[in-house]
Coordinates of C-alpha atoms in Angstrom, one line a residue:
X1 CA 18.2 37.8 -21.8
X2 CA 20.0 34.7 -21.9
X3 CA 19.5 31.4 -19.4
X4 CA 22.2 29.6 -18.0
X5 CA 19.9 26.7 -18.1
X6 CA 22.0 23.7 -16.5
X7 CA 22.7 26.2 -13.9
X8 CA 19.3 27.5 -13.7
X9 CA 18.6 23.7 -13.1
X10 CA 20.8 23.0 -10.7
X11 CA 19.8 26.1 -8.4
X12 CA 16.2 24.3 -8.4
X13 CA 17.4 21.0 -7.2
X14 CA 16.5 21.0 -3.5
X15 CA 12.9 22.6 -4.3
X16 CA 12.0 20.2 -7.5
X17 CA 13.1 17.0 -5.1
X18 CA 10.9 18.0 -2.7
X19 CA 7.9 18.5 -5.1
X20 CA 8.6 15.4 -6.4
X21 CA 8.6 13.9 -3.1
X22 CA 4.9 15.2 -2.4
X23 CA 3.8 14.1 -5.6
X24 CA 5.1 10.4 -5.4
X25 CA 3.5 9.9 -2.3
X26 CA 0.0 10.1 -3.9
X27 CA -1.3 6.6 -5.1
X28 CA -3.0 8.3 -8.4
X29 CA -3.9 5.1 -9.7
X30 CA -7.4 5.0 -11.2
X31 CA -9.6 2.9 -9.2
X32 CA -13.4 3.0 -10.5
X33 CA -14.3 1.5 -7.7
X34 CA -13.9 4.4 -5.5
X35 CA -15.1 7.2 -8.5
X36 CA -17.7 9.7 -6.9
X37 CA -18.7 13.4 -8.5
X38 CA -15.6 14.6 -7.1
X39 CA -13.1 11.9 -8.3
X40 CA -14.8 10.6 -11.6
X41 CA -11.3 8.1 -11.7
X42 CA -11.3 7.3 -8.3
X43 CA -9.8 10.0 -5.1
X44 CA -5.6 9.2 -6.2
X45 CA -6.0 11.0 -9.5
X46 CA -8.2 13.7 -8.6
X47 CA -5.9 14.4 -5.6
X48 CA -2.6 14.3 -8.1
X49 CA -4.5 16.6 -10.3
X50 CA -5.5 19.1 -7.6
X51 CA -1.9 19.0 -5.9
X52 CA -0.1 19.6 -9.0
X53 CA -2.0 22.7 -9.9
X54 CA -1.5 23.4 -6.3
X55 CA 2.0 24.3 -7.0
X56 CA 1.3 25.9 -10.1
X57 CA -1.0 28.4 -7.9
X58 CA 2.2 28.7 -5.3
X59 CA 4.3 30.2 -8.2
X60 CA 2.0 32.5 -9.2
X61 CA 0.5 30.7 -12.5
X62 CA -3.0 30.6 -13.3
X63 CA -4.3 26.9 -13.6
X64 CA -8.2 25.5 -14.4
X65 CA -9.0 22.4 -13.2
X66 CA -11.3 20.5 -15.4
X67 CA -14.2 18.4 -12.9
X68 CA -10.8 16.9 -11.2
X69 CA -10.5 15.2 -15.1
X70 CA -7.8 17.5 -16.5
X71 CA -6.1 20.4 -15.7
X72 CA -4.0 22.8 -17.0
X73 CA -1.8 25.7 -16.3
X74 CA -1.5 28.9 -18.5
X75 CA 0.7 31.9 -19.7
X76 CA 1.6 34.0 -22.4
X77 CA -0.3 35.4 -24.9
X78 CA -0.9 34.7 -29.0
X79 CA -2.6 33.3 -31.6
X80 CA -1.3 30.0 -31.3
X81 CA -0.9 28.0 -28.7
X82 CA 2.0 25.7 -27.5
X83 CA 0.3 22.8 -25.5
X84 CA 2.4 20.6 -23.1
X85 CA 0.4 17.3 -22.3
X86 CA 1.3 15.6 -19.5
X87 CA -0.5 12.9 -17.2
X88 CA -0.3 12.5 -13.0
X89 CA -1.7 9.1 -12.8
X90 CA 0.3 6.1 -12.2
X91 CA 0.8 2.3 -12.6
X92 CA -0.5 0.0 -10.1
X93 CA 3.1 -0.5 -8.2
X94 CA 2.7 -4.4 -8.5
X95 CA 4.9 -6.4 -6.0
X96 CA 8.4 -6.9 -5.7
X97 CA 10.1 -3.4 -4.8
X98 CA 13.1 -2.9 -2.7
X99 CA 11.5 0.0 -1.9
X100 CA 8.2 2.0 -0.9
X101 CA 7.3 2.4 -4.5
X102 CA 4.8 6.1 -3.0
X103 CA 7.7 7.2 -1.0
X104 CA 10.8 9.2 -3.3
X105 CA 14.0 7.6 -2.2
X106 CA 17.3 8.7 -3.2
X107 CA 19.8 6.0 -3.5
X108 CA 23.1 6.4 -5.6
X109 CA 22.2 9.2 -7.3
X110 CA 18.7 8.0 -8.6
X111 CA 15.5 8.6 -7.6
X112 CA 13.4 5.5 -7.0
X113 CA 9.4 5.7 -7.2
X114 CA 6.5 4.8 -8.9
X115 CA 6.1 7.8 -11.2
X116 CA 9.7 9.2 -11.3
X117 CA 9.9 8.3 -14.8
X118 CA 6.3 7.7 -16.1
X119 CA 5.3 10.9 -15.8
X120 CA 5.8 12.4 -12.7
X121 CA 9.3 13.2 -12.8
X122 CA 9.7 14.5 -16.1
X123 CA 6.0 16.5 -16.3
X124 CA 7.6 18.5 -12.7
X125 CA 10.6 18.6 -14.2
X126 CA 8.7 20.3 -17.2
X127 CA 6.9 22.2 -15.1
X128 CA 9.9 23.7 -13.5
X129 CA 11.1 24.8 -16.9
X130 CA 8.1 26.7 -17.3
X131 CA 8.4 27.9 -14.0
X132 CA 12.0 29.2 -14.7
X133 CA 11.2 31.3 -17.6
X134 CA 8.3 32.8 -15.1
X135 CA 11.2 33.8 -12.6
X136 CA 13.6 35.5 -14.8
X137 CA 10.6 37.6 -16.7
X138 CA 11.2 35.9 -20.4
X139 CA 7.6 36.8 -22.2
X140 CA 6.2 34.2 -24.7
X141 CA 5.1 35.0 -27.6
X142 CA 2.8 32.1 -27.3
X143 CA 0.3 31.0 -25.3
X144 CA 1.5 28.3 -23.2
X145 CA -1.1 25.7 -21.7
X146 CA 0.8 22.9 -19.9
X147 CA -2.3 20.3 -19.8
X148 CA -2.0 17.4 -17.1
X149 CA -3.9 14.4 -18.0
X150 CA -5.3 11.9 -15.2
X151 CA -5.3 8.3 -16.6
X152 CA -2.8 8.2 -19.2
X153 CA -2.6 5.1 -18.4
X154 CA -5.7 3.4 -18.6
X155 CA -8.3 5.1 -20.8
X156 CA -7.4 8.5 -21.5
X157 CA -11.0 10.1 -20.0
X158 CA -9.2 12.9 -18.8
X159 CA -7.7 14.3 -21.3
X160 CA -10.2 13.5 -24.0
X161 CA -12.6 15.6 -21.4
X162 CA -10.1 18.5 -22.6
X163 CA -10.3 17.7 -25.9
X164 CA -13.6 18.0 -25.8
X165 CA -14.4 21.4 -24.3
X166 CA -11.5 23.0 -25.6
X167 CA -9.6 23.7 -29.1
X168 CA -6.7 21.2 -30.0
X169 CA -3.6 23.5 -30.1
X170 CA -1.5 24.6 -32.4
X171 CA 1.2 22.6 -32.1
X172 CA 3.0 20.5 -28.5
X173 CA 5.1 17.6 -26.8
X174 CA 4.1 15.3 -24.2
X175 CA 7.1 15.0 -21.8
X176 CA 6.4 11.1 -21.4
X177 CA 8.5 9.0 -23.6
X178 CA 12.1 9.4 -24.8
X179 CA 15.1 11.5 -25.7
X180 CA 15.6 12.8 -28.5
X181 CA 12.1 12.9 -29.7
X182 CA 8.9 10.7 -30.6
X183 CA 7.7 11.9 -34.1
X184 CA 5.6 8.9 -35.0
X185 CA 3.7 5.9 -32.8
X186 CA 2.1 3.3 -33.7
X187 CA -1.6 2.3 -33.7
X188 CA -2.7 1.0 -30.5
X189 CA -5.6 -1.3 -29.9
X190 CA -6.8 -4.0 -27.4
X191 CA -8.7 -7.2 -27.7
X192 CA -10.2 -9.3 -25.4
X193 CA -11.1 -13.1 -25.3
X194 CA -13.6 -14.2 -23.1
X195 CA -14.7 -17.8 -22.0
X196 CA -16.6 -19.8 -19.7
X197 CA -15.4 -21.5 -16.6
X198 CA -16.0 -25.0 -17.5
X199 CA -13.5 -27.9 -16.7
X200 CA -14.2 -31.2 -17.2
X201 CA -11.0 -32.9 -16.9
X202 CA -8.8 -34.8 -13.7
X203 CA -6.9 -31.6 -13.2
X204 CA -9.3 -28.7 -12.1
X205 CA -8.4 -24.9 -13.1
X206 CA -9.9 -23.4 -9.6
X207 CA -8.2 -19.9 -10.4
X208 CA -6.0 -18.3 -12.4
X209 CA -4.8 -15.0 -12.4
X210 CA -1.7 -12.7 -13.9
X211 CA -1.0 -9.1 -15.0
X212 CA -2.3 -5.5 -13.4
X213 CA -2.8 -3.6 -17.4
X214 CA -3.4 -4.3 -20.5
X215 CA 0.2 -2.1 -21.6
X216 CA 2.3 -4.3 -18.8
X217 CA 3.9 -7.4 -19.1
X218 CA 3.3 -9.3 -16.2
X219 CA 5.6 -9.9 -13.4
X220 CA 3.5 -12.1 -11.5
X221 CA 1.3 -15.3 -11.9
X222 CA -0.7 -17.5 -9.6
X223 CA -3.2 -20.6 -10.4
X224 CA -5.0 -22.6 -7.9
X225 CA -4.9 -26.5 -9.1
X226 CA -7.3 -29.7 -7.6
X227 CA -5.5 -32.8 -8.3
X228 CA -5.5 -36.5 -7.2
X229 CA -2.0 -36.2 -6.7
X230 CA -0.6 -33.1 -5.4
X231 CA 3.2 -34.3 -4.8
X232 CA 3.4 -34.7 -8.9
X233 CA 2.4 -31.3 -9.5
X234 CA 4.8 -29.9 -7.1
X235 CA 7.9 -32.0 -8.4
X236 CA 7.2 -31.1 -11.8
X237 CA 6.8 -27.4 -11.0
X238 CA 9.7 -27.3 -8.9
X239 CA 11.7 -28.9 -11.7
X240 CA 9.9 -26.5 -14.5
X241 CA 11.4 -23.3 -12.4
X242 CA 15.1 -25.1 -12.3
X243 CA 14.7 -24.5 -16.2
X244 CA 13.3 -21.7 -17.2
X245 CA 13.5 -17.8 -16.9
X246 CA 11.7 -17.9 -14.0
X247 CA 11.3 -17.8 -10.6
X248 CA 8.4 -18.6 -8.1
X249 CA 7.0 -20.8 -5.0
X250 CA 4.4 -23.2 -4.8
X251 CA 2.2 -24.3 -1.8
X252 CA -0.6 -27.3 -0.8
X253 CA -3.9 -26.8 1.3
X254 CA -7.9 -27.8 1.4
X255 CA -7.9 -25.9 -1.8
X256 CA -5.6 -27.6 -3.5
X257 CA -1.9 -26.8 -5.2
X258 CA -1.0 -22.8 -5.3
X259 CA 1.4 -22.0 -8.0
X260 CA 3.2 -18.9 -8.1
X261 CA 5.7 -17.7 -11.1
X262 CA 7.7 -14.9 -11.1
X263 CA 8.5 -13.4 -14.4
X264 CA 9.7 -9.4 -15.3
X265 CA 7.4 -6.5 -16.2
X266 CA 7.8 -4.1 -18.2
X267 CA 5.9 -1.6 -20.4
X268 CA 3.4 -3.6 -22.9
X269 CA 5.4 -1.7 -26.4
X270 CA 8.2 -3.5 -26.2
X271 CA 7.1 -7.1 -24.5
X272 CA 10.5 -8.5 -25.2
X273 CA 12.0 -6.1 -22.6
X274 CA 9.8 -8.5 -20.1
X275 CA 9.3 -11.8 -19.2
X276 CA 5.6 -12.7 -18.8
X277 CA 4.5 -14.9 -16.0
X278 CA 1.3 -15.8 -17.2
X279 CA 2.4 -17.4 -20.3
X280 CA 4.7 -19.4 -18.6
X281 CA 2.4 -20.3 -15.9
X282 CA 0.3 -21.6 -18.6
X283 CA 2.7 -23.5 -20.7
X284 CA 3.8 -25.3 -17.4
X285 CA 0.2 -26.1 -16.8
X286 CA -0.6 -26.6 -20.3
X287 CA 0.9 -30.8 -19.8
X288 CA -2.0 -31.8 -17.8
X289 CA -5.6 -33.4 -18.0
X290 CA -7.5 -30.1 -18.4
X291 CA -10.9 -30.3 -19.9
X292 CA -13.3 -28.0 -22.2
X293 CA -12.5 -24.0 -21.2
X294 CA -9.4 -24.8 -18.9
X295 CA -7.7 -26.7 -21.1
X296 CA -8.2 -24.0 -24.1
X297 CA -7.4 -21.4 -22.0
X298 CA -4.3 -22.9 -21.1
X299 CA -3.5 -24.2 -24.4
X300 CA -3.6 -20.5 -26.3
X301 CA -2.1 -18.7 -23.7
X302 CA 1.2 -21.0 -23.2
X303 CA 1.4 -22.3 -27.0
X304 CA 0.2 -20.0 -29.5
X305 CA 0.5 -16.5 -27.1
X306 CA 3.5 -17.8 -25.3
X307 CA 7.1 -15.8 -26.0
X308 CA 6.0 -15.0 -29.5
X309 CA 5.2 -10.3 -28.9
X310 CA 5.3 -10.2 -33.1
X311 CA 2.5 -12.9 -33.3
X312 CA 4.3 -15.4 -35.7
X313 CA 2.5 -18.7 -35.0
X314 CA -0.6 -16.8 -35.9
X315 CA 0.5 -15.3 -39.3
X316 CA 0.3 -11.5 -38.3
X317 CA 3.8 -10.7 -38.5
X318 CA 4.3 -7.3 -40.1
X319 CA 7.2 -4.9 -40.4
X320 CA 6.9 -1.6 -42.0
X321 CA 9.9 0.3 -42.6
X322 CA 9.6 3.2 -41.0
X323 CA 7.6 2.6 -37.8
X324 CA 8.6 -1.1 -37.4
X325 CA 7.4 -4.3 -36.3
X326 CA 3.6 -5.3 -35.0
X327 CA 4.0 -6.2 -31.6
X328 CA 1.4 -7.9 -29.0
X329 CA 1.6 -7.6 -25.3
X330 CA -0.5 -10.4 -23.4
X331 CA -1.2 -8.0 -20.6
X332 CA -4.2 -10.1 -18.5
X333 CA -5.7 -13.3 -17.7
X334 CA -8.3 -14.0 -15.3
X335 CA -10.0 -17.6 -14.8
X336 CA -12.4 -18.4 -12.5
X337 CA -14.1 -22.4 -12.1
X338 CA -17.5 -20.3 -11.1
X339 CA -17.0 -17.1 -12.8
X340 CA -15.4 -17.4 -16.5
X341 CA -12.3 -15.8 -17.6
X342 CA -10.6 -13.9 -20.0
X343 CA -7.2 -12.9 -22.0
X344 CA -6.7 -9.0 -22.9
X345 CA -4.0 -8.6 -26.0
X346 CA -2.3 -5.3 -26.4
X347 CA -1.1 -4.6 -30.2
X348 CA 1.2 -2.0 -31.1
X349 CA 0.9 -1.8 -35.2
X350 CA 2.5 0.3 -38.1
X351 CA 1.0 1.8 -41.0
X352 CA -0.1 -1.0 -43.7
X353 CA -1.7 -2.9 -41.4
X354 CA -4.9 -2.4 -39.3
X355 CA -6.8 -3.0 -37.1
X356 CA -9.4 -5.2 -38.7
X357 CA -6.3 -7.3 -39.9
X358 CA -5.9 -8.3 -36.4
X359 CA -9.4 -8.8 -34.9
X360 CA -9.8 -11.5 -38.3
X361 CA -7.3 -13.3 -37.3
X362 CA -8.2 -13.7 -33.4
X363 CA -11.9 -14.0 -34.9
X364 CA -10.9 -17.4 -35.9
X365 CA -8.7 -18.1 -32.6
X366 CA -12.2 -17.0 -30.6
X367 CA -14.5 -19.4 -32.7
X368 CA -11.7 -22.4 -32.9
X369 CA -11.6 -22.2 -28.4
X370 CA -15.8 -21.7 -28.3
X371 CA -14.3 -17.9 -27.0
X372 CA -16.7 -14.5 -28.0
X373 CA -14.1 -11.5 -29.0
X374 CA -14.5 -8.2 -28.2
X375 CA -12.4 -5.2 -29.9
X376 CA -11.3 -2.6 -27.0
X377 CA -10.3 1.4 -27.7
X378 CA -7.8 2.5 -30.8
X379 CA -5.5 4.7 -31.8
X380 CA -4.3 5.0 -35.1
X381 CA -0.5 5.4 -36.3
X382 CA 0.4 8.8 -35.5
X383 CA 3.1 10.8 -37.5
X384 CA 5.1 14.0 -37.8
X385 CA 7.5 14.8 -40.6
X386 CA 11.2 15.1 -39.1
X387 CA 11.1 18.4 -41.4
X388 CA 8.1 20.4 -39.2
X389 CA 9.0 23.2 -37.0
X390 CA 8.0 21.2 -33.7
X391 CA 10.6 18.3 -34.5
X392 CA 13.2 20.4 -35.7
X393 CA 13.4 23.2 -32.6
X394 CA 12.7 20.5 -30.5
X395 CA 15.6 18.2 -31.9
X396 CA 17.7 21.5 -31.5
X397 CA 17.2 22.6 -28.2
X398 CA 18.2 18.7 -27.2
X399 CA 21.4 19.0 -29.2
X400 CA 22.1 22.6 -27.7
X401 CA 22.1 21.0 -24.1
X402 CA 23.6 18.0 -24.9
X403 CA 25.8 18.2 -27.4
X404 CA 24.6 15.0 -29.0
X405 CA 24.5 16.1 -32.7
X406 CA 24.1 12.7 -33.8
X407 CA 20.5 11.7 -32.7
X408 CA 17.7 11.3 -34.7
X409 CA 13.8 11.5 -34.7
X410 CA 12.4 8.0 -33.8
X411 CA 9.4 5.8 -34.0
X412 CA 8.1 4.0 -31.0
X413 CA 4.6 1.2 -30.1
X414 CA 4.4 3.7 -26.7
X415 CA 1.6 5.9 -27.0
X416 CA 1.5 9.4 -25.6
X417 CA -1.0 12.4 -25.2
X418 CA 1.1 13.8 -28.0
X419 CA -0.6 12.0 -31.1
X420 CA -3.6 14.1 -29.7
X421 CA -2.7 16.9 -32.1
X422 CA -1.9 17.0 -35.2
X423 CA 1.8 18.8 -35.0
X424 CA 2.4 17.0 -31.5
X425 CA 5.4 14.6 -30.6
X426 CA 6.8 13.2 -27.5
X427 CA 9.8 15.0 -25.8
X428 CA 11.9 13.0 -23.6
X429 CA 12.8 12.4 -20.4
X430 CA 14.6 9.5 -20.6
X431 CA 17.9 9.7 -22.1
X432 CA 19.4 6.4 -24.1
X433 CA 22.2 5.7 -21.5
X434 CA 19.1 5.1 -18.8
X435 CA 17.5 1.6 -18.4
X436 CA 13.7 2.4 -19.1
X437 CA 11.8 1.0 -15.8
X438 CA 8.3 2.7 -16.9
X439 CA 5.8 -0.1 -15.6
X440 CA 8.0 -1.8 -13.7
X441 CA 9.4 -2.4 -9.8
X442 CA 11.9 -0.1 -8.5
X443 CA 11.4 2.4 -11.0
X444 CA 14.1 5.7 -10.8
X445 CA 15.2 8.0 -12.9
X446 CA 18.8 9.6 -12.4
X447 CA 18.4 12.8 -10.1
X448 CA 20.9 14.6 -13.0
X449 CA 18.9 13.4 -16.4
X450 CA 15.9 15.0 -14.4
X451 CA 17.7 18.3 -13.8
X452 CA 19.0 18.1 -17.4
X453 CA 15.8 17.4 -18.8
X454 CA 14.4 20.5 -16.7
X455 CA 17.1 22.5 -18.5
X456 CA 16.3 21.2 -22.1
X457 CA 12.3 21.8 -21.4
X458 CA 12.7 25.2 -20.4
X459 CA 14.8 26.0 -23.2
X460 CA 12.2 24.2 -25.3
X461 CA 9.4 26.3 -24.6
X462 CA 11.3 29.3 -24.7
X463 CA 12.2 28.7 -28.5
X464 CA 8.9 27.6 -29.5
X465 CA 7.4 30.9 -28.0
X466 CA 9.6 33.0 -29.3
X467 CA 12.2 31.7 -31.9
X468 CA 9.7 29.1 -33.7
X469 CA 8.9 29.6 -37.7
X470 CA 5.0 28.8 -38.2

């Protein structure tokens, strides 16, 4: 039997949209706050989670859900398994949509939502591959698990509770990343910087506060300033905005001078794609008379952290020539006059250098600013040869529906569920002619790439079931 897939696709249009829509409406952002037995990540993943398999359940699939961690769906039958990992959790929306970031809005051809390109849109759009090949009767050869993950973006619990009780598969994609395919990612590791609260000079740090994750540049910014002269600070900020990248507001009361920039986020792999407000709300604040932890604070963040994402100033510049350049995201700072604050640094590294590379360096930036340093979770470079069986049906299946003979495998500092098996990559579904708005406001993906992509996926999994050498 041969699939018309692009038409197959298009025939599903109306019902995917409206899947999507439920699914977007669910805020599955991981709040520990609100974790009980039923919702170990808080009630918007577990709720994703259940939904999702939901539908699975509607079409006649058999699904598992995993203590409301993980998830998956299943059929086929085989020796090996073909695992597609994908994740229903979201980024905290931040502020500065145009529109309801949990409500799917079609506008121009797009379709505009938290989650319609990280990962919602493309793991339904996945999904409706899978459920395709269901419809028109095509067995597998393999056994197909579609695993969906729960805080892919913030600590991976859910899908390392699969890992756990169940045998990595033989081979798989994670629909999360890129057209035309991820075979290698960087290493991946966090560290943070912690300090004390104290201020001892004529400009008091009451507050300070920028970034929602660790893997997002910040958009947003705000300090709270006590000063003898409040006009000053408010000239000069004014007068810093008309000159930089950067936008923003800034207010008086009791409490003193509120200072608000306004920067661009984007996803913490590729800072330069971003402007970060914190750093620039530091280098502004940087020229005054703060004392002891304020003024380090403020120092590090806008001099030696500030506009430099492949950490020159501090000698770890590294490029390796197949996965690229070490980048650093500054993805949070918190300070706090009563309680202490803190700096959390995102890295993105290649093979050659490590991990322990990094955490000397910032050793010495801890003990220099009286700061303690604390080394976060890692993943190591992940690779698979261009040459393996999962890169080259995948790349083929992509060229079959696209036409676009002259891509290549690529590299990227994103991190997917896909380096969680040894012979697994990451398979679209953004295309290169789409601007990538993963982690940031108004994020869409084009209402045809996600029909296309639904087409390339189901064609995907019907060639590694049943056309695939081992």
């Amino acid at each position: 039997m041969t699939i018309d897939w692009k038409q197959a696709a298009a025939d599903h249009r109306d019902a995917y949209l409206s899947d999507l829509k439920d699914l977007i409406a669910i805020q599955s952002v991981r709040d520990d706050s609100q974790k009980t037995a039923d919702a170990p990540l808080g009630p918007g993943p577990a709720t994703a989670l259940q939904a999702f398999l939901k539908l699975a359940e509607r079409d006649g699939f058999e699904t598992t859900n995993l203590d409301n961690l993980a998830g998956f769906v299943e059929v086929g039958s085989g020796d090996e398994t073909v695992a597609i990992l994908a994740h229903v959790d979201v980024m905290p929306a931040g502020e500065g949509w145009d529109t309801d970031p949990f409500t799917l809005t079609l506008k121009d051809g797009n379709a505009y939502g938290r989650g319609t390109s990280d990962d919602k849109g493309p793991a339904l759009a996945c999904y409706y591959g899978l459920k395709i090949l269901k419809e028109q009767g095509v067995k597998l050869n393999k056994k197909i698990r579609f695993i969906l993950g729960t805080d892919e973006e913030s600590g991976w619990a859910g899908m390392t509770h699969y890992f756990k009780t169940h045998p990595e598969p033989t081979m798989g994609f994670s629909p999360d990343a890129e057209f035309p395919i991820i075979n290698g990612e960087k290493g991946n590791v966090s560290f943070t910087l912690t300090m004390a609260g104290e201020n001892d000079g004529d400009y008091t740090l009451t507050s300070f506060n920028a970034g929602l994750r660790e893997n997002m540049v910040p958009r947003d910014a705000h300090a709270v300033v006590e000063t003898s002269d409040n006009e000053v600070l408010v000239s000069d900020f004014t007068s810093f905005l008309d000159n930089q990248p950067v936008t923003g507001d800034v207010t008086t009361d009791g409490d003193g001078v509120h200072l608000h920039v306004i920067g661009k986020a984007a996803h913490g792999m590729e800072p330069k794609n971003g402007i970060n407000a914190g750093t620039y709300l530091a280098r502004f604040l940087r020229q005054y008379g703060f004392g002891a932890d304020a003024k380090a604070f403020l120092n590090l963040l806008g001099d030696q952290l500030h506009d430099d994402s492949r950490v020159t100033k501090l000698g770890l510049a590294y490029t390796d020539d197949i996965m690229g350049e070490l980048t650093m995201n500054v993805g949070v700072m918190a300070f706090d006059a009563e309680k202490g604050g803190h700096i959390v640094l995102n890295f993105r590294y290649p093979k050659g250098i490590g991990s322990d590379d990094i955490q000397a360096t910032f050793a010495e930036v801890a003990k220099l600013n009286h700061f303690e340093l604390e080394k976060g979770r890692e993943m190591v470079p992940h690779y698979v040869s261009p040459d393996d069986p999962i890169v080259t049906t995948l790349m083929s299946t992509y060229q079959e529906l696209t036409g676009d003979t002259a891509a290549e495998p690529e590299v990227v500092g994103g991190g997917t569920y896909g380096r969680l098996m040894k012979r697994g990559v990451a398979f679209g579904a953004l295309f290169a002619h789409t601007p990538d708005t993963m982690h940031q406001v108004n994020e869409f993906q084009p209402v045809d790439d996600l029909l296309t992509a639904m087409a390339i996926y189901g064609r995907s999994i019907e060639a590694l079931s049943n056309e695939l050498a081992d």
